[in-house]
Amino acid sequence: MRYAMAIDIKKCVGCADCVVACQTENNVPIGYARDWIIEKVEGLYPDLRLHFESQRCNHCDDAPCVRVCPTGASHIIEGGIVKVTHEECIGCGACIEACPYEARYFHPDGYVDKCTFCDHRTSQGDNPACVSVCPTHCMYFGDLDDPESPVSKILREREHYALAPEAGTKPNVFYVK
Ligand code: SF4
Ligand code: SF4
Ligand code: SF4
């Protein structure tokens, strides 16, 4: 089992419903976020194109945030999901410094938090909250080891990229062009 997410940038309209859904589903405090929207402009004037990227933790295969955590609070569970055990986190911030994607934040209750790929839902066979509310159905989630999963299918069929591959973390969130 290797969980991954794919987001079709041709269909994403930047509405931020995924951000609101995540905050509600995961009790993310106001002013903080586990996912966020980035606007990117490509091309040369006057041939400019705008697209949106819904970004979050990439649940990297080679996760520096896990390597640097001194307590083991940051760890990897089944399916490759990178999680933080809040009770074991001492708030040293090493993982925040180590993440090239700025995917983690200090929760006001004194621990580090980030996207969990909604493992409380995905372990029951449901989609993550952000994926389930997307009005354009541009987000796909599933198991890369299953060739018939939605994420395997779209990554097989369409050109795609990951963020900052040069960081060498082997991210598992992909953007479909
Ligand atoms: Fe860790 Fe950052 Fe990769 Fe998430 S995106 S697994 S927080 S290095
Ligand atoms: Fe680990 Fe918490 Fe320190 Fe991050 S802030 S490295 S999760 S103990
Ligand atoms: Fe938030 Fe879950 Fe989506 Fe991660 S997978 S951004 S925790 S809703």
GROMACS .gro file of N, CA, C and O in nm, residues 19-77:
model
  236
   19VAL      N    1  -0.954   2.370   0.145
   19VAL     CA    2  -0.895   2.428   0.265
   19VAL      C    3  -0.999   2.436   0.377
   19VAL      O    4  -0.973   2.398   0.492
   20VAL      N    5  -1.119   2.480   0.341
   20VAL     CA    6  -1.226   2.492   0.440
   20VAL      C    7  -1.266   2.353   0.492
   20VAL      O    8  -1.286   2.333   0.613
   21ALA      N    9  -1.275   2.256   0.400
   21ALA     CA   10  -1.313   2.120   0.440
   21ALA      C   11  -1.212   2.062   0.538
   21ALA      O   12  -1.248   1.997   0.637
   22CYS      N   13  -1.085   2.087   0.511
   22CYS     CA   14  -0.979   2.034   0.598
   22CYS      C   15  -0.988   2.098   0.737
   22CYS      O   16  -0.975   2.030   0.839
   23GLN      N   17  -1.009   2.229   0.740
   23GLN     CA   18  -1.014   2.298   0.870
   23GLN      C   19  -1.130   2.244   0.954
   23GLN      O   20  -1.117   2.225   1.074
   24THR      N   21  -1.244   2.219   0.889
   24THR     CA   22  -1.361   2.169   0.960
   24THR      C   23  -1.340   2.024   1.005
   24THR      O   24  -1.363   1.989   1.120
   25GLU      N   25  -1.295   1.942   0.911
   25GLU     CA   26  -1.280   1.798   0.939
   25GLU      C   27  -1.176   1.772   1.049
   25GLU      O   28  -1.194   1.684   1.133
   26ASN      N   29  -1.070   1.852   1.047
   26ASN     CA   30  -0.956   1.822   1.135
   26ASN      C   31  -0.938   1.923   1.249
   26ASN      O   32  -0.832   1.924   1.314
   27ASN      N   33  -1.041   2.005   1.271
   27ASN     CA   34  -1.036   2.104   1.380
   27ASN      C   35  -0.908   2.188   1.375
   27ASN      O   36  -0.842   2.209   1.477
   28VAL      N   37  -0.873   2.233   1.256
   28VAL     CA   38  -0.754   2.319   1.242
   28VAL      C   39  -0.792   2.457   1.296
   28VAL      O   40  -0.893   2.514   1.255
   29PRO      N   41  -0.712   2.512   1.388
   29PRO     CA   42  -0.750   2.641   1.448
   29PRO      C   43  -0.752   2.754   1.344
   29PRO      O   44  -0.677   2.750   1.246
   30ILE      N   45  -0.835   2.854   1.369
   30ILE     CA   46  -0.844   2.969   1.279
   30ILE      C   47  -0.706   3.036   1.271
   30ILE      O   48  -0.638   3.055   1.373
   31GLY      N   49  -0.665   3.067   1.148
   31GLY     CA   50  -0.535   3.130   1.128
   31GLY      C   51  -0.425   3.031   1.093
   31GLY      O   52  -0.312   3.072   1.064
   32TYR      N   53  -0.456   2.902   1.096
   32TYR     CA   54  -0.359   2.797   1.061
   32TYR      C   55  -0.418   2.712   0.949
   32TYR      O   56  -0.538   2.720   0.922
   33ALA      N   57  -0.334   2.631   0.883
   33ALA     CA   58  -0.386   2.550   0.772
   33ALA      C   59  -0.300   2.426   0.751
   33ALA      O   60  -0.177   2.432   0.764
   34ARG      N   61  -0.368   2.316   0.717
   34ARG     CA   62  -0.295   2.196   0.674
   34ARG      C   63  -0.282   2.193   0.522
   34ARG      O   64  -0.204   2.113   0.470
   35ASP      N   65  -0.366   2.270   0.451
   35ASP     CA   66  -0.355   2.280   0.306
   35ASP      C   67  -0.382   2.425   0.266
   35ASP      O   68  -0.442   2.500   0.341
   36TRP      N   69  -0.336   2.462   0.149
   36TRP     CA   70  -0.345   2.601   0.107
   36TRP      C   71  -0.338   2.606  -0.046
   36TRP      O   72  -0.299   2.509  -0.111
   37ILE      N   73  -0.378   2.722  -0.102
   37ILE     CA   74  -0.382   2.738  -0.248
   37ILE      C   75  -0.271   2.834  -0.292
   37ILE      O   76  -0.257   2.943  -0.236
   38ILE      N   77  -0.197   2.793  -0.393
   38ILE     CA   78  -0.093   2.878  -0.453
   38ILE      C   79  -0.136   2.912  -0.597
   38ILE      O   80  -0.183   2.823  -0.669
   39GLU      N   81  -0.120   3.037  -0.636
   39GLU     CA   82  -0.145   3.078  -0.775
   39GLU      C   83  -0.013   3.082  -0.848
   39GLU      O   84   0.084   3.139  -0.798
   40LYS      N   85  -0.009   3.023  -0.967
   40LYS     CA   86   0.114   3.027  -1.047
   40LYS      C   87   0.084   3.080  -1.187
   40LYS      O   88  -0.012   3.036  -1.249
   41VAL      N   89   0.168   3.169  -1.234
   41VAL     CA   90   0.154   3.224  -1.368
   41VAL      C   91   0.267   3.168  -1.453
   41VAL      O   92   0.383   3.169  -1.411
   42GLU      N   93   0.231   3.117  -1.572
   42GLU     CA   94   0.333   3.062  -1.662
   42GLU      C   95   0.325   3.130  -1.797
   42GLU      O   96   0.221   3.185  -1.834
   43GLY      N   97   0.432   3.123  -1.872
   43GLY     CA   98   0.434   3.178  -2.008
   43GLY      C   99   0.497   3.316  -2.011
   43GLY      O  100   0.547   3.366  -1.910
   44LEU      N  101   0.495   3.376  -2.131
   44LEU     CA  102   0.552   3.509  -2.151
   44LEU      C  103   0.441   3.602  -2.199
   44LEU      O  104   0.356   3.562  -2.278
   45TYR      N  105   0.443   3.725  -2.149
   45TYR     CA  106   0.342   3.822  -2.189
   45TYR      C  107   0.342   3.837  -2.341
   45TYR      O  108   0.450   3.847  -2.400
   46PRO      N  109   0.229   3.839  -2.411
   46PRO     CA  110   0.093   3.840  -2.355
   46PRO      C  111   0.033   3.701  -2.341
   46PRO      O  112  -0.082   3.688  -2.306
   47ASP      N  113   0.114   3.596  -2.366
   47ASP     CA  114   0.061   3.459  -2.362
   47ASP      C  115   0.081   3.401  -2.222
   47ASP      O  116   0.168   3.316  -2.200
   48LEU      N  117   0.003   3.450  -2.127
   48LEU     CA  118   0.018   3.410  -1.987
   48LEU      C  119  -0.093   3.313  -1.947
   48LEU      O  120  -0.207   3.327  -1.991
   49ARG      N  121  -0.058   3.215  -1.864
   49ARG     CA  122  -0.158   3.121  -1.813
   49ARG      C  123  -0.149   3.116  -1.661
   49ARG      O  124  -0.039   3.111  -1.605
   50LEU      N  125  -0.267   3.120  -1.598
   50LEU     CA  126  -0.274   3.114  -1.451
   50LEU      C  127  -0.326   2.977  -1.411
   50LEU      O  128  -0.421   2.928  -1.470
   51HIS      N  129  -0.260   2.913  -1.316
   51HIS     CA  130  -0.320   2.792  -1.259
   51HIS      C  131  -0.303   2.791  -1.108
   51HIS      O  132  -0.224   2.868  -1.052
   52PHE      N  133  -0.380   2.707  -1.044
   52PHE     CA  134  -0.380   2.697  -0.898
   52PHE      C  135  -0.323   2.563  -0.856
   52PHE      O  136  -0.341   2.463  -0.923
   53GLU      N  137  -0.257   2.563  -0.742
   53GLU     CA  138  -0.211   2.437  -0.683
   53GLU      C  139  -0.263   2.429  -0.540
   53GLU      O  140  -0.234   2.518  -0.458
   54SER      N  141  -0.339   2.326  -0.509
   54SER     CA  142  -0.380   2.298  -0.371
   54SER      C  143  -0.265   2.218  -0.308
   54SER      O  144  -0.240   2.104  -0.345
   55GLN      N  145  -0.194   2.282  -0.215
   55GLN     CA  146  -0.074   2.219  -0.159
   55GLN      C  147  -0.096   2.173  -0.015
   55GLN      O  148  -0.178   2.228   0.057
   56ARG      N  149  -0.015   2.073   0.025
   56ARG     CA  150  -0.022   2.014   0.159
   56ARG      C  151   0.105   1.932   0.180
   56ARG      O  152   0.188   1.928   0.091
   57CYS      N  153   0.117   1.866   0.292
   57CYS     CA  154   0.227   1.771   0.312
   57CYS      C  155   0.228   1.669   0.198
   57CYS      O  156   0.123   1.621   0.156
   58ASN      N  157   0.347   1.639   0.149
   58ASN     CA  158   0.361   1.547   0.035
   58ASN      C  159   0.380   1.401   0.078
   58ASN      O  160   0.405   1.315  -0.005
   59HIS      N  161   0.376   1.374   0.206
   59HIS     CA  162   0.393   1.238   0.258
   59HIS      C  163   0.510   1.169   0.187
   59HIS      O  164   0.497   1.062   0.125
   60CYS      N  165   0.625   1.238   0.198
   60CYS     CA  166   0.745   1.199   0.124
   60CYS      C  167   0.794   1.059   0.163
   60CYS      O  168   0.792   1.022   0.281
   61ASP      N  169   0.842   0.985   0.063
   61ASP     CA  170   0.900   0.853   0.089
   61ASP      C  171   1.029   0.866   0.170
   61ASP      O  172   1.062   0.780   0.252
   62ASP      N  173   1.105   0.973   0.141
   62ASP     CA  174   1.232   0.994   0.212
   62ASP      C  175   1.218   1.124   0.291
   62ASP      O  176   1.268   1.228   0.251
   63ALA      N  177   1.144   1.116   0.401
   63ALA     CA  178   1.098   1.236   0.472
   63ALA      C  179   1.201   1.288   0.571
   63ALA      O  180   1.225   1.226   0.675
   64PRO      N  181   1.261   1.405   0.544
   64PRO     CA  182   1.358   1.461   0.638
   64PRO      C  183   1.296   1.498   0.772
   64PRO      O  184   1.363   1.493   0.876
   65CYS      N  185   1.168   1.531   0.772
   65CYS     CA  186   1.100   1.568   0.898
   65CYS      C  187   1.099   1.450   0.996
   65CYS      O  188   1.109   1.469   1.117
   66VAL      N  189   1.090   1.329   0.942
   66VAL     CA  190   1.091   1.209   1.027
   66VAL      C  191   1.232   1.181   1.078
   66VAL      O  192   1.253   1.150   1.195
   67ARG      N  193   1.328   1.198   0.986
   67ARG     CA  194   1.469   1.170   1.023
   67ARG      C  195   1.516   1.259   1.138
   67ARG      O  196   1.590   1.214   1.225
   68VAL      N  197   1.475   1.387   1.137
   68VAL     CA  198   1.532   1.480   1.236
   68VAL      C  199   1.456   1.481   1.368
   68VAL      O  200   1.505   1.537   1.467
   69CYS      N  201   1.340   1.421   1.373
   69CYS     CA  202   1.258   1.428   1.495
   69CYS      C  203   1.329   1.353   1.610
   69CYS      O  204   1.354   1.233   1.600
   70PRO      N  205   1.359   1.422   1.719
   70PRO     CA  206   1.437   1.358   1.826
   70PRO      C  207   1.356   1.263   1.914
   70PRO      O  208   1.416   1.184   1.989
   71THR      N  209   1.225   1.267   1.907
   71THR     CA  210   1.143   1.185   1.997
   71THR      C  211   1.070   1.071   1.927
   71THR      O  212   1.008   0.988   1.995
   72GLY      N  213   1.073   1.071   1.795
   72GLY     CA  214   0.994   0.971   1.722
   72GLY      C  215   0.849   1.013   1.705
   72GLY      O  216   0.767   0.935   1.655
   73ALA      N  217   0.816   1.136   1.746
   73ALA     CA  218   0.678   1.185   1.728
   73ALA      C  219   0.640   1.186   1.581
   73ALA      O  220   0.529   1.147   1.543
   74SER      N  221   0.733   1.230   1.497
   74SER     CA  222   0.711   1.226   1.353
   74SER      C  223   0.748   1.087   1.304
   74SER      O  224   0.861   1.042   1.325
   75HIS      N  225   0.654   1.020   1.241
   75HIS     CA  226   0.677   0.882   1.200
   75HIS      C  227   0.592   0.849   1.078
   75HIS      O  228   0.506   0.929   1.038
   76ILE      N  229   0.617   0.732   1.023
   76ILE     CA  230   0.545   0.689   0.902
   76ILE      C  231   0.460   0.568   0.936
   76ILE      O  232   0.508   0.473   0.998
   77ILE      N  233   0.332   0.574   0.895
   77ILE     CA  234   0.243   0.461   0.922
   77ILE      C  235   0.214   0.386   0.792
   77ILE      O  236   0.267   0.420   0.686
   0.00000   0.00000   0.00000
